[in-house]
């Protein structure tokens, strides 16, 4: 009888897990157009977002999520991409929203792409970091991921961590863990700031510009719109009855190999870190004081 009860408990746990976790690779199952649907180009399994001098384009997830991992396979605008920005991000709603950003800043032909990340907590951002990539992101597809649990947010490129935002609530620093977030991507013209501080403008003779996608994966806890955020937070957190993979102790911090990877990225490829910008922040932001490899 005990074995039967244990089996039933396990079965119910697996059913609950299956209900909560969304896993898919099909665009139409996960996403929908949110801006300029006529600028979303479907070519078999390939999706392209188009930017021309009339409009950019964007898509967003049909559901919102709390904790887990989202990944896209992306190839960026080729050639002269100056002035263009392609973004991949997660965001909640409202003036006190949380947000995790990848922004890919185009450049003139032959110059490297820059990637900017940012973290908003309770509506406050200003946590920019910028990297030069160690590969040409216009020549092939690469995976870009955001991993999120109650202990850390990790930005990854091809599974290499490039940034970590750690939960330091014990230091009185707010952490984004109580708002369901949608998953989004977009392309738009930002030549007022994106390339060399806005000095290089978009050359529309090279338009249209395309960002290409070929795979999407959301392995995360899907939130119910009819349920309060605090209840979704409880539902998406492990308990006695259910164990979610993102709450495994091994995922509460980076492992040694990942720490070494992150240190390499910061040492070799970081070109801007808000933590070091004393002109903007005469007083070092609190999370920068307590955490040394964000």
mmCIF file of C-alpha atoms in Angstrom:
data_model
loop_
_atom_site.group_PDB
_atom_site.id
_atom_site.type_symbol
_atom_site.label_atom_id
_atom_site.label_comp_id
_atom_site.label_asym_id
_atom_site.label_seq_id
_atom_site.Cartn_x
_atom_site.Cartn_y
_atom_site.Cartn_z
ATOM 1 C CA UNK A 1 0.000 0.000 0.000
ATOM 2 C CA UNK A 2 2.847 2.382 0.836
ATOM 3 C CA UNK A 3 4.396 1.714 -2.561
ATOM 4 C CA UNK A 4 1.091 2.480 -4.280
ATOM 5 C CA UNK A 5 0.740 5.739 -2.344
ATOM 6 C CA UNK A 6 4.288 6.737 -3.232
ATOM 7 C CA UNK A 7 3.628 5.936 -6.880
ATOM 8 C CA UNK A 8 0.453 8.035 -6.859
ATOM 9 C CA UNK A 9 2.289 10.943 -5.213
ATOM 10 C CA UNK A 10 5.008 10.760 -7.854
ATOM 11 C CA UNK A 11 2.457 10.519 -10.643
ATOM 12 C CA UNK A 12 0.515 13.537 -9.401
ATOM 13 C CA UNK A 13 3.771 15.449 -9.060
ATOM 14 C CA UNK A 14 4.689 14.670 -12.641
ATOM 15 C CA UNK A 15 1.248 15.721 -13.845
ATOM 16 C CA UNK A 16 1.587 19.014 -11.973
ATOM 17 C CA UNK A 17 5.026 19.506 -13.457
ATOM 18 C CA UNK A 18 3.732 18.848 -16.930
ATOM 19 C CA UNK A 19 0.934 21.365 -16.444
ATOM 20 C CA UNK A 20 3.302 24.054 -15.257
ATOM 21 C CA UNK A 21 6.223 23.710 -17.619
ATOM 22 C CA UNK A 22 5.964 24.817 -21.239
ATOM 23 C CA UNK A 23 8.409 23.250 -23.668
ATOM 24 C CA UNK A 24 8.154 23.900 -27.384
ATOM 25 C CA UNK A 25 10.168 24.884 -30.419
ATOM 26 C CA UNK A 26 7.349 26.020 -32.722
ATOM 27 C CA UNK A 27 6.924 29.747 -33.133
ATOM 28 C CA UNK A 28 3.148 29.641 -33.558
ATOM 29 C CA UNK A 29 2.700 27.580 -30.413
ATOM 30 C CA UNK A 30 4.593 30.040 -28.240
ATOM 31 C CA UNK A 31 4.473 33.472 -29.877
ATOM 32 C CA UNK A 32 2.392 35.931 -31.850
ATOM 33 C CA UNK A 33 3.082 39.155 -33.695
ATOM 34 C CA UNK A 34 2.841 42.251 -31.506
ATOM 35 C CA UNK A 35 3.914 44.889 -34.024
ATOM 36 C CA UNK A 36 3.789 45.056 -37.839
ATOM 37 C CA UNK A 37 2.741 41.500 -38.627
ATOM 38 C CA UNK A 38 3.419 42.225 -42.311
ATOM 39 C CA UNK A 39 7.106 42.558 -41.351
ATOM 40 C CA UNK A 40 7.262 38.993 -39.989
ATOM 41 C CA UNK A 41 8.466 36.762 -42.812
ATOM 42 C CA UNK A 42 7.965 32.999 -42.540
ATOM 43 C CA UNK A 43 10.213 30.801 -44.685
ATOM 44 C CA UNK A 44 9.519 27.222 -43.613
ATOM 45 C CA UNK A 45 11.062 26.769 -40.169
ATOM 46 C CA UNK A 46 12.830 30.115 -40.520
ATOM 47 C CA UNK A 47 11.320 33.332 -39.186
ATOM 48 C CA UNK A 48 12.630 36.778 -40.112
ATOM 49 C CA UNK A 49 11.863 40.164 -38.611
ATOM 50 C CA UNK A 50 12.134 42.949 -41.180
ATOM 51 C CA UNK A 51 13.145 46.562 -40.635
ATOM 52 C CA UNK A 52 12.682 49.143 -43.383
ATOM 53 C CA UNK A 53 12.145 52.894 -43.403
ATOM 54 C CA UNK A 54 8.430 52.338 -42.737
ATOM 55 C CA UNK A 55 8.518 50.043 -39.730
ATOM 56 C CA UNK A 56 10.317 47.550 -37.568
ATOM 57 C CA UNK A 57 8.646 44.430 -36.175
ATOM 58 C CA UNK A 58 8.163 42.493 -32.961
ATOM 59 C CA UNK A 59 6.674 39.352 -31.483
ATOM 60 C CA UNK A 60 5.801 38.279 -27.965
ATOM 61 C CA UNK A 61 4.872 35.120 -26.110
ATOM 62 C CA UNK A 62 1.226 34.152 -25.765
ATOM 63 C CA UNK A 63 1.789 33.307 -22.094
ATOM 64 C CA UNK A 64 3.779 34.692 -19.192
ATOM 65 C CA UNK A 65 6.239 32.693 -17.135
ATOM 66 C CA UNK A 66 7.934 32.651 -13.787
ATOM 67 C CA UNK A 67 11.278 30.858 -13.440
ATOM 68 C CA UNK A 68 12.944 28.544 -15.944
ATOM 69 C CA UNK A 69 14.872 29.110 -19.162
ATOM 70 C CA UNK A 70 14.058 30.691 -22.507
ATOM 71 C CA UNK A 71 16.256 30.318 -25.583
ATOM 72 C CA UNK A 72 16.225 31.576 -29.158
ATOM 73 C CA UNK A 73 18.489 30.749 -32.081
ATOM 74 C CA UNK A 74 19.273 34.049 -33.782
ATOM 75 C CA UNK A 75 21.315 35.335 -36.709
ATOM 76 C CA UNK A 76 21.718 39.094 -36.774
ATOM 77 C CA UNK A 77 21.499 41.657 -39.569
ATOM 78 C CA UNK A 78 24.350 41.191 -42.045
ATOM 79 C CA UNK A 79 26.509 43.869 -43.654
ATOM 80 C CA UNK A 80 26.009 47.498 -42.712
ATOM 81 C CA UNK A 81 23.680 47.240 -39.720
ATOM 82 C CA UNK A 82 24.495 50.653 -38.214
ATOM 83 C CA UNK A 83 21.572 52.220 -36.380
ATOM 84 C CA UNK A 84 19.624 48.978 -36.029
ATOM 85 C CA UNK A 85 18.848 47.240 -32.769
ATOM 86 C CA UNK A 86 17.613 43.683 -32.401
ATOM 87 C CA UNK A 87 16.337 42.793 -28.942
ATOM 88 C CA UNK A 88 15.511 39.588 -27.080
ATOM 89 C CA UNK A 89 14.099 40.087 -23.623
ATOM 90 C CA UNK A 90 11.730 39.101 -20.853
ATOM 91 C CA UNK A 91 9.468 41.644 -19.208
ATOM 92 C CA UNK A 92 6.527 41.938 -16.862
ATOM 93 C CA UNK A 93 3.868 44.643 -17.132
ATOM 94 C CA UNK A 94 3.296 47.959 -15.443
ATOM 95 C CA UNK A 95 5.368 50.907 -14.171
ATOM 96 C CA UNK A 96 7.191 48.754 -11.598
ATOM 97 C CA UNK A 97 7.985 46.028 -14.104
ATOM 98 C CA UNK A 98 10.938 43.643 -14.099
ATOM 99 C CA UNK A 99 12.926 43.094 -17.292
ATOM 100 C CA UNK A 100 15.941 41.135 -18.559
ATOM 101 C CA UNK A 101 17.365 42.521 -21.835
ATOM 102 C CA UNK A 102 19.625 41.377 -24.636
ATOM 103 C CA UNK A 103 20.107 44.237 -27.109
ATOM 104 C CA UNK A 104 22.252 43.685 -30.203
ATOM 105 C CA UNK A 105 23.639 46.984 -31.490
ATOM 106 C CA UNK A 106 24.425 47.074 -35.178
ATOM 107 C CA UNK A 107 27.510 48.639 -36.721
ATOM 108 C CA UNK A 108 29.088 49.616 -40.017
ATOM 109 C CA UNK A 109 30.367 46.836 -42.242
ATOM 110 C CA UNK A 110 33.484 45.221 -40.819
ATOM 111 C CA UNK A 111 32.994 46.593 -37.311
ATOM 112 C CA UNK A 112 31.990 44.192 -34.526
ATOM 113 C CA UNK A 113 28.482 43.945 -33.178
ATOM 114 C CA UNK A 114 28.050 45.003 -29.578
ATOM 115 C CA UNK A 115 25.692 43.278 -27.183
ATOM 116 C CA UNK A 116 24.155 45.224 -24.345
ATOM 117 C CA UNK A 117 22.414 43.606 -21.388
ATOM 118 C CA UNK A 118 20.294 45.292 -18.773
ATOM 119 C CA UNK A 119 18.261 44.318 -15.735
ATOM 120 C CA UNK A 120 15.206 46.219 -14.492
ATOM 121 C CA UNK A 121 13.893 45.590 -10.994
ATOM 122 C CA UNK A 122 10.655 47.215 -9.853
ATOM 123 C CA UNK A 123 10.780 49.610 -12.803
ATOM 124 C CA UNK A 124 14.393 50.692 -12.300
ATOM 125 C CA UNK A 125 17.054 49.833 -14.912
ATOM 126 C CA UNK A 126 20.337 51.665 -15.521
ATOM 127 C CA UNK A 127 22.300 48.425 -15.113
ATOM 128 C CA UNK A 128 23.831 48.292 -18.587
ATOM 129 C CA UNK A 129 26.778 46.120 -19.499
ATOM 130 C CA UNK A 130 28.208 45.969 -23.027
ATOM 131 C CA UNK A 131 30.345 43.318 -24.718
ATOM 132 C CA UNK A 132 32.083 42.820 -28.027
ATOM 133 C CA UNK A 133 31.286 39.302 -29.160
ATOM 134 C CA UNK A 134 34.007 36.702 -29.794
ATOM 135 C CA UNK A 135 32.333 35.584 -33.030
ATOM 136 C CA UNK A 136 30.492 37.153 -35.957
ATOM 137 C CA UNK A 137 26.781 36.857 -35.043
ATOM 138 C CA UNK A 138 25.720 37.633 -38.624
ATOM 139 C CA UNK A 139 27.348 34.569 -40.194
ATOM 140 C CA UNK A 140 25.546 31.801 -38.356
ATOM 141 C CA UNK A 141 22.875 31.114 -35.757
ATOM 142 C CA UNK A 142 23.818 31.229 -32.092
ATOM 143 C CA UNK A 143 21.742 30.484 -29.019
ATOM 144 C CA UNK A 144 20.859 33.256 -26.597
ATOM 145 C CA UNK A 145 19.301 32.253 -23.294
ATOM 146 C CA UNK A 146 17.939 33.738 -20.097
ATOM 147 C CA UNK A 147 17.857 31.467 -17.058
ATOM 148 C CA UNK A 148 15.883 32.644 -14.041
ATOM 149 C CA UNK A 149 15.184 31.212 -10.623
ATOM 150 C CA UNK A 150 14.803 32.609 -7.112
ATOM 151 C CA UNK A 151 18.582 32.774 -6.626
ATOM 152 C CA UNK A 152 19.962 34.221 -9.859
ATOM 153 C CA UNK A 153 19.343 35.496 -13.377
ATOM 154 C CA UNK A 154 21.924 34.251 -15.887
ATOM 155 C CA UNK A 155 22.400 35.546 -19.442
ATOM 156 C CA UNK A 156 24.021 32.944 -21.716
ATOM 157 C CA UNK A 157 25.369 32.816 -25.260
ATOM 158 C CA UNK A 158 25.856 29.296 -26.618
ATOM 159 C CA UNK A 159 25.591 28.171 -22.961
ATOM 160 C CA UNK A 160 28.472 30.444 -21.908
ATOM 161 C CA UNK A 161 27.362 32.762 -19.090
ATOM 162 C CA UNK A 162 28.020 36.418 -19.896
ATOM 163 C CA UNK A 163 26.236 37.983 -16.939
ATOM 164 C CA UNK A 164 24.781 37.011 -13.577
ATOM 165 C CA UNK A 165 22.373 39.022 -11.446
ATOM 166 C CA UNK A 166 22.266 37.463 -7.997
ATOM 167 C CA UNK A 167 19.518 37.588 -5.382
ATOM 168 C CA UNK A 168 20.877 39.772 -2.585
ATOM 169 C CA UNK A 169 17.662 40.457 -0.728
ATOM 170 C CA UNK A 170 19.521 39.651 2.486
ATOM 171 C CA UNK A 171 21.467 42.869 1.788
ATOM 172 C CA UNK A 172 18.262 44.840 1.320
ATOM 173 C CA UNK A 173 18.540 44.832 -2.487
ATOM 174 C CA UNK A 174 15.285 44.054 -4.381
ATOM 175 C CA UNK A 175 15.279 40.975 -6.618
ATOM 176 C CA UNK A 176 12.848 40.174 -9.475
ATOM 177 C CA UNK A 177 10.990 37.087 -8.307
ATOM 178 C CA UNK A 178 7.312 37.935 -7.959
ATOM 179 C CA UNK A 179 6.099 39.105 -11.386
ATOM 180 C CA UNK A 180 5.273 36.803 -14.324
ATOM 181 C CA UNK A 181 7.176 37.808 -17.445
ATOM 182 C CA UNK A 182 6.509 37.554 -21.138
ATOM 183 C CA UNK A 183 9.177 36.720 -23.732
ATOM 184 C CA UNK A 184 9.741 39.167 -26.589
ATOM 185 C CA UNK A 185 11.925 39.985 -29.576
ATOM 186 C CA UNK A 186 11.986 42.994 -31.876
ATOM 187 C CA UNK A 187 13.961 44.936 -34.449
ATOM 188 C CA UNK A 188 13.837 48.704 -34.803
ATOM 189 C CA UNK A 189 15.725 51.815 -35.862
ATOM 190 C CA UNK A 190 17.658 53.419 -32.979
ATOM 191 C CA UNK A 191 20.231 55.465 -34.833
ATOM 192 C CA UNK A 192 19.883 58.272 -32.291
ATOM 193 C CA UNK A 193 21.997 56.209 -29.851
ATOM 194 C CA UNK A 194 22.739 52.644 -30.965
ATOM 195 C CA UNK A 195 25.897 52.974 -33.075
ATOM 196 C CA UNK A 196 28.840 54.936 -31.672
ATOM 197 C CA UNK A 197 26.513 56.960 -29.490
ATOM 198 C CA UNK A 198 24.320 57.957 -32.420
ATOM 199 C CA UNK A 199 27.138 59.362 -34.540
ATOM 200 C CA UNK A 200 26.598 56.729 -37.255
ATOM 201 C CA UNK A 201 23.101 56.751 -38.742
ATOM 202 C CA UNK A 202 21.094 54.059 -40.495
ATOM 203 C CA UNK A 203 21.836 53.822 -44.218
ATOM 204 C CA UNK A 204 18.409 53.069 -45.661
ATOM 205 C CA UNK A 205 19.909 52.257 -49.059
ATOM 206 C CA UNK A 206 20.844 48.914 -47.471
ATOM 207 C CA UNK A 207 17.291 48.214 -46.289
ATOM 208 C CA UNK A 208 15.430 46.027 -45.693
ATOM 209 C CA UNK A 209 17.333 44.643 -42.705
ATOM 210 C CA UNK A 210 16.533 41.162 -41.433
ATOM 211 C CA UNK A 211 17.062 39.392 -38.098
ATOM 212 C CA UNK A 212 16.611 35.638 -38.583
ATOM 213 C CA UNK A 213 15.335 33.024 -36.120
ATOM 214 C CA UNK A 214 15.191 29.284 -36.479
ATOM 215 C CA UNK A 215 14.419 27.818 -33.070
ATOM 216 C CA UNK A 216 12.525 28.793 -29.947
ATOM 217 C CA UNK A 217 12.415 27.067 -26.607
ATOM 218 C CA UNK A 218 10.602 28.007 -23.432
ATOM 219 C CA UNK A 219 11.238 25.590 -20.612
ATOM 220 C CA UNK A 220 9.611 27.508 -17.824
ATOM 221 C CA UNK A 221 6.651 27.722 -15.492
ATOM 222 C CA UNK A 222 3.603 28.993 -17.336
ATOM 223 C CA UNK A 223 1.512 31.380 -15.250
ATOM 224 C CA UNK A 224 -2.272 31.521 -15.166
ATOM 225 C CA UNK A 225 -3.668 34.957 -16.022
ATOM 226 C CA UNK A 226 -6.577 34.427 -13.640
ATOM 227 C CA UNK A 227 -4.256 33.848 -10.659
ATOM 228 C CA UNK A 228 -2.605 36.513 -8.518
ATOM 229 C CA UNK A 229 1.153 36.944 -8.953
ATOM 230 C CA UNK A 230 1.901 35.704 -5.440
ATOM 231 C CA UNK A 231 -0.030 32.503 -6.124
ATOM 232 C CA UNK A 232 1.811 32.000 -9.410
ATOM 233 C CA UNK A 233 5.071 32.465 -7.518
ATOM 234 C CA UNK A 234 4.091 29.715 -5.092
ATOM 235 C CA UNK A 235 2.883 27.493 -7.925
ATOM 236 C CA UNK A 236 6.145 27.920 -9.814
ATOM 237 C CA UNK A 237 8.356 27.178 -6.800
ATOM 238 C CA UNK A 238 9.318 23.692 -5.694
ATOM 239 C CA UNK A 239 7.578 22.207 -2.675
ATOM 240 C CA UNK A 240 7.206 18.852 -0.947
ATOM 241 C CA UNK A 241 4.789 17.742 -3.659
ATOM 242 C CA UNK A 242 6.661 18.923 -6.721
ATOM 243 C CA UNK A 243 10.271 19.481 -7.706
ATOM 244 C CA UNK A 244 11.157 21.812 -10.538
ATOM 245 C CA UNK A 245 14.463 21.486 -12.319
ATOM 246 C CA UNK A 246 15.293 25.208 -11.983
ATOM 247 C CA UNK A 247 15.243 24.875 -8.196
ATOM 248 C CA UNK A 248 17.932 22.209 -8.100
ATOM 249 C CA UNK A 249 20.687 23.218 -5.622
ATOM 250 C CA UNK A 250 23.290 22.954 -8.369
ATOM 251 C CA UNK A 251 21.525 25.796 -10.212
ATOM 252 C CA UNK A 252 21.519 28.224 -7.301
ATOM 253 C CA UNK A 253 25.009 29.442 -8.269
ATOM 254 C CA UNK A 254 27.369 29.047 -11.213
ATOM 255 C CA UNK A 255 29.584 25.992 -11.185
ATOM 256 C CA UNK A 256 33.365 26.368 -11.295
ATOM 257 C CA UNK A 257 33.572 25.975 -15.075
ATOM 258 C CA UNK A 258 30.880 28.620 -15.584
ATOM 259 C CA UNK A 259 32.655 31.001 -13.213
ATOM 260 C CA UNK A 260 35.830 30.644 -15.278
ATOM 261 C CA UNK A 261 33.848 31.233 -18.480
ATOM 262 C CA UNK A 262 32.274 34.375 -17.045
ATOM 263 C CA UNK A 263 35.633 35.684 -15.857
ATOM 264 C CA UNK A 264 37.035 35.159 -19.364
ATOM 265 C CA UNK A 265 34.120 37.021 -20.966
ATOM 266 C CA UNK A 266 34.491 39.941 -18.569
ATOM 267 C CA UNK A 267 38.271 40.118 -18.943
ATOM 268 C CA UNK A 268 38.438 39.783 -22.737
ATOM 269 C CA UNK A 269 35.181 41.171 -24.102
ATOM 270 C CA UNK A 270 33.521 43.625 -21.726
ATOM 271 C CA UNK A 271 33.696 47.206 -22.971
ATOM 272 C CA UNK A 272 31.284 48.896 -20.550
ATOM 273 C CA UNK A 273 30.070 48.089 -17.044
ATOM 274 C CA UNK A 274 27.733 50.385 -15.151
ATOM 275 C CA UNK A 275 29.396 49.273 -11.916
ATOM 276 C CA UNK A 276 32.600 51.034 -13.029
ATOM 277 C CA UNK A 277 30.960 54.207 -14.374
ATOM 278 C CA UNK A 278 31.729 56.695 -11.627
ATOM 279 C CA UNK A 279 30.499 59.600 -13.758
ATOM 280 C CA UNK A 280 26.983 58.158 -13.811
ATOM 281 C CA UNK A 281 27.187 56.604 -10.372
ATOM 282 C CA UNK A 282 29.411 58.581 -7.973
ATOM 283 C CA UNK A 283 28.106 56.203 -5.306
ATOM 284 C CA UNK A 284 28.693 52.605 -6.400
ATOM 285 C CA UNK A 285 25.378 50.752 -6.824
ATOM 286 C CA UNK A 286 24.768 48.438 -3.882
ATOM 287 C CA UNK A 287 24.678 45.230 -5.920
ATOM 288 C CA UNK A 288 28.063 46.096 -7.409
ATOM 289 C CA UNK A 289 29.601 46.417 -3.951
ATOM 290 C CA UNK A 290 28.462 42.989 -2.860
ATOM 291 C CA UNK A 291 28.859 41.030 -6.100
ATOM 292 C CA UNK A 292 32.065 40.878 -8.106
ATOM 293 C CA UNK A 293 31.233 38.938 -11.286
ATOM 294 C CA UNK A 294 27.868 40.202 -12.467
#
